[in-house]
Coordinates of C-alpha atoms in Angstrom, one line a residue:
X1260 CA 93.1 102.5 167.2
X1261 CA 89.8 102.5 168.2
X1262 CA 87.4 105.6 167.2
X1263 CA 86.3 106.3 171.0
X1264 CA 89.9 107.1 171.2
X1265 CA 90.1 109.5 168.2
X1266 CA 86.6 110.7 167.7
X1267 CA 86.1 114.6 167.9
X1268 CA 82.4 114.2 168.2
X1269 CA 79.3 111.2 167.4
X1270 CA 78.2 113.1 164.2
X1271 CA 79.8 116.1 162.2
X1272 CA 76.7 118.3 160.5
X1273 CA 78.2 120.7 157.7
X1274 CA 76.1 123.7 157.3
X1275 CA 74.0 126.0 159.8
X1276 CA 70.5 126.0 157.6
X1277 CA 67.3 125.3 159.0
X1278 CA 68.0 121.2 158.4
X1279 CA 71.4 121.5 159.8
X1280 CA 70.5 123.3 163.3
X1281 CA 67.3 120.8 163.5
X1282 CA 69.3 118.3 163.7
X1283 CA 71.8 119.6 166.0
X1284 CA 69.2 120.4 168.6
X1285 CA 67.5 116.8 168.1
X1286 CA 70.8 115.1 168.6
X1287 CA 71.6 117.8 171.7
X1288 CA 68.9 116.8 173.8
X1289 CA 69.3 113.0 173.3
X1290 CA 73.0 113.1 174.8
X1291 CA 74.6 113.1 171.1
X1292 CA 77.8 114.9 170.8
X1293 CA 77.5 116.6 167.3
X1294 CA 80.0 119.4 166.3
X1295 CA 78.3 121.9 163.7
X1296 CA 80.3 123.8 161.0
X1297 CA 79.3 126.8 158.7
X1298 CA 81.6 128.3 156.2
X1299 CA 79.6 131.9 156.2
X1300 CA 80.6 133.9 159.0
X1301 CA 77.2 134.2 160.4
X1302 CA 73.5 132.5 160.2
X1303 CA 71.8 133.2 156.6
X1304 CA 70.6 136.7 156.5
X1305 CA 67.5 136.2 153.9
X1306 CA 64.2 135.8 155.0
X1307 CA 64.1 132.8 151.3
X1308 CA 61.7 129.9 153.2
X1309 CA 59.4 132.3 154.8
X1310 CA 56.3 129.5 155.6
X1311 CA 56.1 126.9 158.4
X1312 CA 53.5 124.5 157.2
X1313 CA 51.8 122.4 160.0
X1314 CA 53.8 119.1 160.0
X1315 CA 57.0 121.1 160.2
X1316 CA 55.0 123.3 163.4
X1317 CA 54.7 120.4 165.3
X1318 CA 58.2 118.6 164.8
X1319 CA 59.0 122.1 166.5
X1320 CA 56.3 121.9 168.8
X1321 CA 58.4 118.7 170.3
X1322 CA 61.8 120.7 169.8
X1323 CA 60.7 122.9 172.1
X1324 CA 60.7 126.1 170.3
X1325 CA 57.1 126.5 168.9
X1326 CA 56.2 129.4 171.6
X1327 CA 59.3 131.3 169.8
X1328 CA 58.1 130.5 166.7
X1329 CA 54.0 131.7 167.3
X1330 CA 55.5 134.6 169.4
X1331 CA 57.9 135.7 165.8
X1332 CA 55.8 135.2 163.3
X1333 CA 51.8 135.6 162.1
X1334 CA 49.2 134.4 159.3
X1335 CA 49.9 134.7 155.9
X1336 CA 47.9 137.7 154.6
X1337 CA 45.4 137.4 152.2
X1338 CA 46.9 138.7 148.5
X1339 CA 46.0 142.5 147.2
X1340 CA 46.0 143.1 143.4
X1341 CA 47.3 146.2 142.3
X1342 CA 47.3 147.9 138.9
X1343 CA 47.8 151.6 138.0
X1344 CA 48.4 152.9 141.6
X1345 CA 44.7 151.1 142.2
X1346 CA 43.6 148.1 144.2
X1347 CA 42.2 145.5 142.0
X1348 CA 40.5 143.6 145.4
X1349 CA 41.7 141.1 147.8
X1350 CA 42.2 137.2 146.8
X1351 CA 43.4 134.2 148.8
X1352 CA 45.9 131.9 147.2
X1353 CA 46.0 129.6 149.8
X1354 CA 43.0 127.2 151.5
X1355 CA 42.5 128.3 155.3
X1356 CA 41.6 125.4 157.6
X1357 CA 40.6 125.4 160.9
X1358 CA 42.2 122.8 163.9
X1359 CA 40.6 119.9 164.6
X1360 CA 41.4 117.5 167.7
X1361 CA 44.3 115.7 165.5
X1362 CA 45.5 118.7 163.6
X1363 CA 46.0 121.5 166.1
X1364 CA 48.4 123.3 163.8
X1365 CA 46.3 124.1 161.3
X1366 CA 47.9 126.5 158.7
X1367 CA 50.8 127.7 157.4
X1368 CA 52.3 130.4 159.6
X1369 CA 55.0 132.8 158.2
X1370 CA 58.1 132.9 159.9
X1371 CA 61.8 134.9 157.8
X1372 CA 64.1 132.2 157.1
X1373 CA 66.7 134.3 158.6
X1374 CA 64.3 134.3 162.1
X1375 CA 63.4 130.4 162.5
X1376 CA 67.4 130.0 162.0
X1377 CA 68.0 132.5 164.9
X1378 CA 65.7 130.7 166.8
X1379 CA 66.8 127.0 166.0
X1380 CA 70.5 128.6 167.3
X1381 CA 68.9 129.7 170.4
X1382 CA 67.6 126.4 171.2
X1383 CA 70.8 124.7 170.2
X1384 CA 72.9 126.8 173.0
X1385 CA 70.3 126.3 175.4
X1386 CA 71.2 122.8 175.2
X1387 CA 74.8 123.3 175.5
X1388 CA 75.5 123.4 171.5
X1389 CA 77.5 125.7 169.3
X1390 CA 77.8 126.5 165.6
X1391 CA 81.5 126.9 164.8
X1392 CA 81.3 130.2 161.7
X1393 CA 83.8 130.6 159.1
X1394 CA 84.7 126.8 159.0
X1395 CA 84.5 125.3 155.5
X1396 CA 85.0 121.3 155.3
X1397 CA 87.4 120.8 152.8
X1398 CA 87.4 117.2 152.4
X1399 CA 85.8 113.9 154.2
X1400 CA 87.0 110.8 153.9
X1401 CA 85.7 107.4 155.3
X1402 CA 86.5 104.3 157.1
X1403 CA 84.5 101.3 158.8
X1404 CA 85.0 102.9 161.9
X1405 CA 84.4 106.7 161.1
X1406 CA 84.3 109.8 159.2
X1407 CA 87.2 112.4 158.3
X1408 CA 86.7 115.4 157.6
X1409 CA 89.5 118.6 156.9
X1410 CA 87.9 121.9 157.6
X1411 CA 89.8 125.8 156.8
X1412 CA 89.1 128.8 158.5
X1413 CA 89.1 132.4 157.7
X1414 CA 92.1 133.2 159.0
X1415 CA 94.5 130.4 156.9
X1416 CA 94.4 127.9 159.6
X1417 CA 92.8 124.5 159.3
X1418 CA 91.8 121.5 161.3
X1419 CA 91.1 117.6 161.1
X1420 CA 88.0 116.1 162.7
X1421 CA 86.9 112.7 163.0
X1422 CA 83.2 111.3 163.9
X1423 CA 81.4 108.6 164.0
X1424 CA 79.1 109.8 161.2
X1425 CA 78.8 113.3 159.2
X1426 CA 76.0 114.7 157.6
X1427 CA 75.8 117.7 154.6
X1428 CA 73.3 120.1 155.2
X1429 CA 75.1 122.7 153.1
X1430 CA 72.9 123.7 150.3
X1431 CA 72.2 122.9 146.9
X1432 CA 76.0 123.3 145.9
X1433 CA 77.2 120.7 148.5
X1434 CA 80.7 120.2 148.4
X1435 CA 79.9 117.0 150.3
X1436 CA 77.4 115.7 148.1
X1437 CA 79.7 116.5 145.0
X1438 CA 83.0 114.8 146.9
X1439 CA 81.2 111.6 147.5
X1440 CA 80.2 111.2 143.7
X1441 CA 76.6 111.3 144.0
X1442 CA 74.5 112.9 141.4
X1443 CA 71.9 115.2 141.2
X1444 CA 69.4 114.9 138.3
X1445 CA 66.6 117.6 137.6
X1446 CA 65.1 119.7 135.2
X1447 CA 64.6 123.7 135.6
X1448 CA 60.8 125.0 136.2
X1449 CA 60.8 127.4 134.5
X1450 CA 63.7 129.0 132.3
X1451 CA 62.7 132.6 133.5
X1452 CA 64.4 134.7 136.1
X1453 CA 63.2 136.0 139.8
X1454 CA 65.3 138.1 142.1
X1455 CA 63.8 138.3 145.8
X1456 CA 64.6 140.6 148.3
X1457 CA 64.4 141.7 152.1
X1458 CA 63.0 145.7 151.8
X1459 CA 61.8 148.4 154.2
X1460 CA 59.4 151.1 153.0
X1461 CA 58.2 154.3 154.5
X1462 CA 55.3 155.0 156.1
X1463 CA 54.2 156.7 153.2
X1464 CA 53.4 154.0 150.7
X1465 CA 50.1 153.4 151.4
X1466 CA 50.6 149.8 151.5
X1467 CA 49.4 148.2 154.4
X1468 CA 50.9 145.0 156.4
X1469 CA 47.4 143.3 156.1
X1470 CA 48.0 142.4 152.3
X1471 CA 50.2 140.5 150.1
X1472 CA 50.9 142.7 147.2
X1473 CA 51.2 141.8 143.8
X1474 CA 51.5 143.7 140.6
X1475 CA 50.9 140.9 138.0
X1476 CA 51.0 143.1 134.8
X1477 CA 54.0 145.0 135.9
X1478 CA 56.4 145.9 133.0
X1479 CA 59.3 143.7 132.7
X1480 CA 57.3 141.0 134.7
X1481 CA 55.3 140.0 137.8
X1482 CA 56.6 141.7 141.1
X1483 CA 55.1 141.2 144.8
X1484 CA 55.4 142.6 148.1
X1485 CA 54.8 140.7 151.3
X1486 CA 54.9 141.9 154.7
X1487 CA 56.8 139.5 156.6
X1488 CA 55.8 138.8 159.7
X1489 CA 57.2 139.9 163.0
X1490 CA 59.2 142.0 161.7
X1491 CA 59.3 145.8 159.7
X1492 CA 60.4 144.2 156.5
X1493 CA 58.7 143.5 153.2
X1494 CA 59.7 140.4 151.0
X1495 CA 59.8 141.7 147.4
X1496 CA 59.8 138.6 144.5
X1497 CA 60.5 139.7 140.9
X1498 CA 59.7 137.3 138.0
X1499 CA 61.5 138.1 134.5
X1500 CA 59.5 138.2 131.4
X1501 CA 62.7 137.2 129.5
X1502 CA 64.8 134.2 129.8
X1503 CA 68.0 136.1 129.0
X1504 CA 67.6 138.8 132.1
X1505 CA 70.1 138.7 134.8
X1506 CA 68.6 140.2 137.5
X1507 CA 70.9 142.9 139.7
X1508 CA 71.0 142.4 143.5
X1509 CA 72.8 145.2 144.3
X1510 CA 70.7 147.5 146.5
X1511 CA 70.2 150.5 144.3
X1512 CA 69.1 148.1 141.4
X1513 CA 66.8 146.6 143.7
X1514 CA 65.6 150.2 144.6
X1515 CA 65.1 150.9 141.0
X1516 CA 63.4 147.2 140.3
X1517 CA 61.0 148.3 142.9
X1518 CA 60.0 151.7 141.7
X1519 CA 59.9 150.6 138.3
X1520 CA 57.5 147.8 139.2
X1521 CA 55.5 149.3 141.4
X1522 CA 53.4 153.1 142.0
X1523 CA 56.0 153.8 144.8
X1524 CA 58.4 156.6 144.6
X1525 CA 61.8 156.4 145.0
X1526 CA 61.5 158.3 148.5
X1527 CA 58.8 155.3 149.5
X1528 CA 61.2 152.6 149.3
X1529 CA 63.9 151.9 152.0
X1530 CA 66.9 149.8 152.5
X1531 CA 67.4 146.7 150.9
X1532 CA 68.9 144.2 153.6
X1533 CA 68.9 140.9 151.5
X1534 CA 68.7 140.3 147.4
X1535 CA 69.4 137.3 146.1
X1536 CA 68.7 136.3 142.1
X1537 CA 67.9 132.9 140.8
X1538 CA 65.9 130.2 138.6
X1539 CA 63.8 127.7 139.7
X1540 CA 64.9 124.1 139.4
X1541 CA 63.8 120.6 141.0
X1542 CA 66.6 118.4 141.7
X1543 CA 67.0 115.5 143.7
X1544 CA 70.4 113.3 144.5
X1545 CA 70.4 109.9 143.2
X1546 CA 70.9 108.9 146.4
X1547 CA 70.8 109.9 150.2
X1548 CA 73.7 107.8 152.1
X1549 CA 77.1 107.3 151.3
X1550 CA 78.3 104.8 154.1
X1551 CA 78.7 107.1 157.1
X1552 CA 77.5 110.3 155.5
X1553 CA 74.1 111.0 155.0
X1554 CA 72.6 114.0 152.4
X1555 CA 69.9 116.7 154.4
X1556 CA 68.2 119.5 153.1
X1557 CA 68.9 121.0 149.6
X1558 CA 72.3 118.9 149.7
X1559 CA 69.6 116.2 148.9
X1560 CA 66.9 117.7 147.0
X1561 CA 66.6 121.3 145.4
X1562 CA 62.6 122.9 145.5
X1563 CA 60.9 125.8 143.6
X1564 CA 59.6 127.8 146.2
X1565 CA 56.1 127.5 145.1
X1566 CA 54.1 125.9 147.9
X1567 CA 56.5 126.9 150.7
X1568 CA 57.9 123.1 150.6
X1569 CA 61.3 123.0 150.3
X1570 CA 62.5 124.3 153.9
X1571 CA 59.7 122.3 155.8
X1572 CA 61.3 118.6 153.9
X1573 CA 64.8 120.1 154.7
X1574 CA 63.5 120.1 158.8
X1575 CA 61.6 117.1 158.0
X1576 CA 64.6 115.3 156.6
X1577 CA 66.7 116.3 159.7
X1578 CA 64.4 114.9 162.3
X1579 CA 64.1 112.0 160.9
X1580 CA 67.4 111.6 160.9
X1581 CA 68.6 112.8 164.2
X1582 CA 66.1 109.9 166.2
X1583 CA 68.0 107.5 164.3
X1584 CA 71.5 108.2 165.1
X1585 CA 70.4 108.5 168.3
X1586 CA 69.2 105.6 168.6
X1587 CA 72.3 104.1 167.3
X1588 CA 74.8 105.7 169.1
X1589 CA 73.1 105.9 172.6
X1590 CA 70.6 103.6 172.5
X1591 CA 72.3 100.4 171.1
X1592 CA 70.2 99.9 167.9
X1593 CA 71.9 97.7 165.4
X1594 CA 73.1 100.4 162.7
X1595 CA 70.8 98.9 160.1
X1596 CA 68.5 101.1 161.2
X1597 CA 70.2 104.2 159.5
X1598 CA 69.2 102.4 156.1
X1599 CA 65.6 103.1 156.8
X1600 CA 66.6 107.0 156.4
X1601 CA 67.0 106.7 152.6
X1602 CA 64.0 104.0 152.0
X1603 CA 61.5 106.7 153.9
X1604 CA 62.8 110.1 152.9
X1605 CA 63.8 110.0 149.3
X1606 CA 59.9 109.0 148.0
X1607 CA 58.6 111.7 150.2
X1608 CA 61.0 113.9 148.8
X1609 CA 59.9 112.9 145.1
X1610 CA 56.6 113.8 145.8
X1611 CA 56.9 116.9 147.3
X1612 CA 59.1 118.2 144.2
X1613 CA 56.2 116.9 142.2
X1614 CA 53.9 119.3 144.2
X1615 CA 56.0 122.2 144.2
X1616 CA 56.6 122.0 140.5
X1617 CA 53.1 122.0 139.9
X1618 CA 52.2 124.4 141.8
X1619 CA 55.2 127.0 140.5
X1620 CA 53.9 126.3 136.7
X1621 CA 50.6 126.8 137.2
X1622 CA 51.0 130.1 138.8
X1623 CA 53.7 131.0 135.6
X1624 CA 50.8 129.8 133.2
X1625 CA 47.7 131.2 134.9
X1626 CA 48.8 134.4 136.9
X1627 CA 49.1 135.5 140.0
X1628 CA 45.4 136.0 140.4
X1629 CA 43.7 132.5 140.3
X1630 CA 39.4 131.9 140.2
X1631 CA 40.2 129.4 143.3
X1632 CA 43.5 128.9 145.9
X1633 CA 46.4 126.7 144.5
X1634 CA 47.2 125.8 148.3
X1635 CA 45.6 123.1 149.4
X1636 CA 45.7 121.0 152.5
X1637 CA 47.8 118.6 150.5
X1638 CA 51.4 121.6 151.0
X1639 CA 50.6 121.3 155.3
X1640 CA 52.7 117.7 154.8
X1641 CA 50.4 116.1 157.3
X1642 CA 49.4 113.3 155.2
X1643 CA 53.2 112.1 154.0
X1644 CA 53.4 109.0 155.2
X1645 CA 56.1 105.9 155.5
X1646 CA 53.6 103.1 154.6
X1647 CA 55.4 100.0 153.4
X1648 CA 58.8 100.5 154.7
X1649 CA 60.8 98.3 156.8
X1650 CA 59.9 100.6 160.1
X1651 CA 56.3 100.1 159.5
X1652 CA 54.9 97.0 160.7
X1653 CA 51.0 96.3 161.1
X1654 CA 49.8 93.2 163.1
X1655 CA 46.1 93.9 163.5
X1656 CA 44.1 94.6 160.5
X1657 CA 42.7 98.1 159.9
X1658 CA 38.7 98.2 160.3
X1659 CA 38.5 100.5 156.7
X1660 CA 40.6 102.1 154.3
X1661 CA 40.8 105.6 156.1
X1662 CA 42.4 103.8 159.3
X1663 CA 45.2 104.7 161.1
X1664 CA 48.0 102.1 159.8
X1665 CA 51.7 101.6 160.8
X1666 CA 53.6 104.1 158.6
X1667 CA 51.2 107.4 159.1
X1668 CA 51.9 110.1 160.8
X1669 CA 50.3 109.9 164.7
X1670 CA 47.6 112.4 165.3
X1671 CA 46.9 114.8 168.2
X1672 CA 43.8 113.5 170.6
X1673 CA 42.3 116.2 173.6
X1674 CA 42.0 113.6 176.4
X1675 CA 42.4 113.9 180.1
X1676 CA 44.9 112.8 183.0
X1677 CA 42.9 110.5 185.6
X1678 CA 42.1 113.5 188.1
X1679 CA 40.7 115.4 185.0
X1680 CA 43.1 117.3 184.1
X1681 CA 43.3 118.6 180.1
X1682 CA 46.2 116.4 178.5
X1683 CA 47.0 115.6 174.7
X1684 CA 48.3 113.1 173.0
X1685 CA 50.8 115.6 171.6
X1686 CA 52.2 116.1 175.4
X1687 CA 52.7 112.4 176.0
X1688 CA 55.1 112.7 172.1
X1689 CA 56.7 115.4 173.5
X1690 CA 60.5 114.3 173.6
X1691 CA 63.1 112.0 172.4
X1692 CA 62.0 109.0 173.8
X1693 CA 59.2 106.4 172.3
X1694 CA 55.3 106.4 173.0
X1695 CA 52.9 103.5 173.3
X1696 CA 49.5 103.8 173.6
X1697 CA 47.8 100.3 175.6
X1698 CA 44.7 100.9 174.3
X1699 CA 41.5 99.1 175.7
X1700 CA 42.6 97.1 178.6
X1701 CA 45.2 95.8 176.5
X1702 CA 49.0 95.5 178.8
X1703 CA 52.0 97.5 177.6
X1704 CA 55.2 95.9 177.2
X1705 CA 57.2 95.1 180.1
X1706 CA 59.5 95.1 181.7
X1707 CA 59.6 99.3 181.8
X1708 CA 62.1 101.3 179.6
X1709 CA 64.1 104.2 180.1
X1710 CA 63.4 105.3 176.4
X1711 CA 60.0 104.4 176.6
X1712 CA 57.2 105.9 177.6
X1713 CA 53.7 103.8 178.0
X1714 CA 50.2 105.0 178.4
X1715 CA 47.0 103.0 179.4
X1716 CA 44.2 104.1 177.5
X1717 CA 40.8 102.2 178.9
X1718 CA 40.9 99.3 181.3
X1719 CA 41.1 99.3 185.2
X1720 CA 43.3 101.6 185.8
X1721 CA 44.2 104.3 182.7
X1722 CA 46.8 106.7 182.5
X1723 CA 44.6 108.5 180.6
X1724 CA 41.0 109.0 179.8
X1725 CA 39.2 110.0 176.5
X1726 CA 35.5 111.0 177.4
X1727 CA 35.3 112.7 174.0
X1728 CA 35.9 110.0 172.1
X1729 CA 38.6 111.3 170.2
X1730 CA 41.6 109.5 170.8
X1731 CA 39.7 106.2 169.7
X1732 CA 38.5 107.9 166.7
X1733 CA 42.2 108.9 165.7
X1734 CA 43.7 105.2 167.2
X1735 CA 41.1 102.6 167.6
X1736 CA 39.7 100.9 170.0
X1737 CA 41.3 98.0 171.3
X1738 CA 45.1 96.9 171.0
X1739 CA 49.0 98.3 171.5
X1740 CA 50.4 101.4 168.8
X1741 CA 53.8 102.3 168.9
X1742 CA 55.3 105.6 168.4
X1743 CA 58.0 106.4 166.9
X1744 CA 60.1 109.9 168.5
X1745 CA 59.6 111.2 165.5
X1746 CA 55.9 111.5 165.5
X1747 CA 54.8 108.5 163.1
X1748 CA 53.2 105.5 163.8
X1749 CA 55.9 102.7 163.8
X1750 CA 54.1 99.5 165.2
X1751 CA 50.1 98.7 165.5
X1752 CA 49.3 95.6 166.5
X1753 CA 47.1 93.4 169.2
X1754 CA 48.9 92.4 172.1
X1755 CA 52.1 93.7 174.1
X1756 CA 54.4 91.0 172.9
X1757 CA 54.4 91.9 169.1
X1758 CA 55.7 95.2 169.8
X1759 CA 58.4 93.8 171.7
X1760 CA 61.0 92.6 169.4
X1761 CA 59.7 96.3 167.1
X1762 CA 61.2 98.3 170.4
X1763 CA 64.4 97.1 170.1
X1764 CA 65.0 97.6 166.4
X1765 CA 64.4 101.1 167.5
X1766 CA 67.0 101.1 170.4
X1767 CA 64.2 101.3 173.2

């Protein structure tokens, strides 16, 4: 029997995480049926990846829930030192930029975990989608025409559903990754303990919402509290001195942990909505795709949280994905194109754990309190690029080495429509379909595409206009540049008719 007779739904996601729900609302608005299941009852209640760094602001700029996200959240504070019931003086551990015309988000904005979930879920219902709670997949099996996958519920009752692929986006633990047979090799960061937390205070702390507060000398072992922002809650992050402690989530420990740590008296502190122990580890599967399943998320690779990476590759991981599949099953792209999922994101995913790691075991081995910021540019994950890969094919030849080249991400430009109206480059990405930029006279392919979306840049009659110059400083000056939906640049080359052959590998 055929699977368009059978088929519950084009793609299964397990798990309701940031990577999960990305994905979801990517395959929503492209006309992809995808069923989500979570086996927690509701939407994770910890605030854990609390920092949005600019690449991952702008895949939600095109998902269309960036106002929710600016309107939610605010700045990361500068860090206060604290010893003795003193201040010790304000410090930055992280290096502020400011936009430029490619880089409009520009730093890392804080956002709960618990919140950018919440809003990803809004999104997906707008859209028509659902998360079914309470449903754990139980086992998956796989044919050449589908996925099958046996879920339970709370309430003893269980169902079979079949798709045309599935994707695990359930954690670190994922059952899915562990019932396929792939490995996960790592190493563990660092052997001590931390416990964090989701904490209200009184008014009567004298702690202020402008700081992130941080007792390195503590007894016991380092302990900070954030303000997280948007809402009335502190973050509070414990490190362990020892490597035998077991820290104690349960709320009155936490109340205790805080006091202890801290000049606050027990009056001061509040309720304790979230604590979760743990130790930090870097993992990473061995591999990303078995057949018709595909690894997201932690189910792929496993971060410290130094750096604030490990939620922004999960997001990144997913939209990546979710263009693909797409493109696959609506757009008729040969399915070889899934392949390229793998070759891009597991070396991006390498190198991000390499940064994290760093990052985590220099703060362990130099304090909390560095001379200069251990958060450079190089955590915003602007500059991750797919150079090399199949999808990235160059036909002209770059004028220097700090070119734009097939494989990089595609920058923002401030340009105008003909009549003068302000436009940028980042409204013409906007959605799920594929950009190209005619640049200098040069023709775009034809005939037109649904799926694609051309701009004349130059010429006799442009589309748009760039009397500041900066959409040629970001793209060049003459030629035809292909982007892809998800914001990179898949083709550059001279003329219309080399890009031609590239837009249908990409189901445009």
């Amino acid at each position: 029997m055929g699977l368009n007779n059978v088929k519950d739904a084009d793609v299964l996601i397990i798990g309701a995480g940031p990577a999960g729900l990305t994905l979801a609302v990517d395959l929503a608005r492209r006309g992809v049926v995808a069923r989500i299941v979570e086996r927690g009852e509701q939407l994770f209640p910890g605030s854990r990846g609390k920092g949005l760094q600019p690449r991952t602001q702008e895949v939600f700029d095109d998902l269309g829930v960036m106002a929710a996200v600016r309107a939610a959240g605010g700045p990361y504070p500068p860090m206060m030192g604290w010893e003795d019931g003193r201040r010790l003086g304000a410090f930055e551990m992280i290096v502020r930029t400011g936009p430029t015309p490619g880089t409009p988000y520009h730093d890392i904005w804080m956002l709960p975990q618990w919140r950018t979930a919440e809003i990803l879920y809004a999104r997906l219902r707008e859209l028509g989608g659902e998360v079914e709670f309470g449903a754990a997949c139980t086992g998956l099996t796989q044919d050449a025409d589908g996925v099958t996958a046996h879920l339970s519920y709370a309430d003893g009752s269980t169902a079979t559903v079949r798709a045309a692929y599935a994707v695990a986006a359930n954690g670190g633990r994922s059952t899915v990754r562990k019932a396929l047979g792939i490995g996960m090799a790592g190493e563990t960061v660092d052997p001590r303990p931390l416990l964090v937390a989701d904490v209200t205070l009184t008014g009567l702390t004298g702690l202020d919402r402008d700081h992130w507060h941080v007792w390195q000398h503590a007894r016991g072992g380092a302990f900070a509290l954030c303000p997280l922002a948007g809402t009335g809650l502190f973050q509070a992050v414990a490190q362990y001195e020892s490597e035998s402690a077991v820290p104690d989530p349960d709320p009155e420990a936490v109340r205790r942990l805080i006091v202890d740590r801290t000049h606050l008296a027990e009056s001061e502190v509040g309720e304790v909505r979230w604590a979760s122990p743990f130790r930090a580890r870097a993992a990473m599967a061995e591999r990303f795709r078995e057949g018709r399943v595909f690894l997201v998320g932690d189910a792929a690779h496993i971060h410290s949280p130094a750096g604030g990476q490990g939620l922004n590759t999960s997001v990144q991981d997913a939209y990546n994905l979710g263009w693909k599949l797409g493109a696959v099953l609506r757009g008729g792209a040969d399915p070889v194109l899934l392949d390229s999922y793998e070759e891009e994101r597991m070396p991006v995913a390498a190198g991000v754990l390499g940064i994290s790691t760093r990052i985590h075991r220099a703060e362990a081995e130099g304090g909390a309190e560095p001379k200069e910021p251990r958060r450079t540019a190089e955590v915003h994950q602007l500059g991750l690029t797919y150079r090399g890969t199949t999808l990235a094919v160059d036909w002209r030849t770059p004028d220097d080495a700090t070119a734009l080249r097939a494989g990089d991400r595609a920058p923002d430009a401030p340009c105008t429509l003909p009549d003068g109206t302000p436009f940028h480059l980042f409204d013409a990405f906007r959605g799920p379909h594929v950009t190209v930029l005619a640049l200098g006279g040069a023709e775009p392919p034809a005939p037109d595409r649904a799926s694609v979306v051309a701009y004349r840049v130059g010429g006799p009659a442009p589309d748009l206009l760039d009397p500041d110059g900066h959409l040629r400083a970001g793209y060049g000056d003459q030629g035809v540049v292909v982007i892809r939906p998800d914001g990179y640049v898949g083709c550059a080359a001279d003329r219309a008719d080399e890009v031609t052959g590239y837009l249908t590998t990409l189901g445009a």
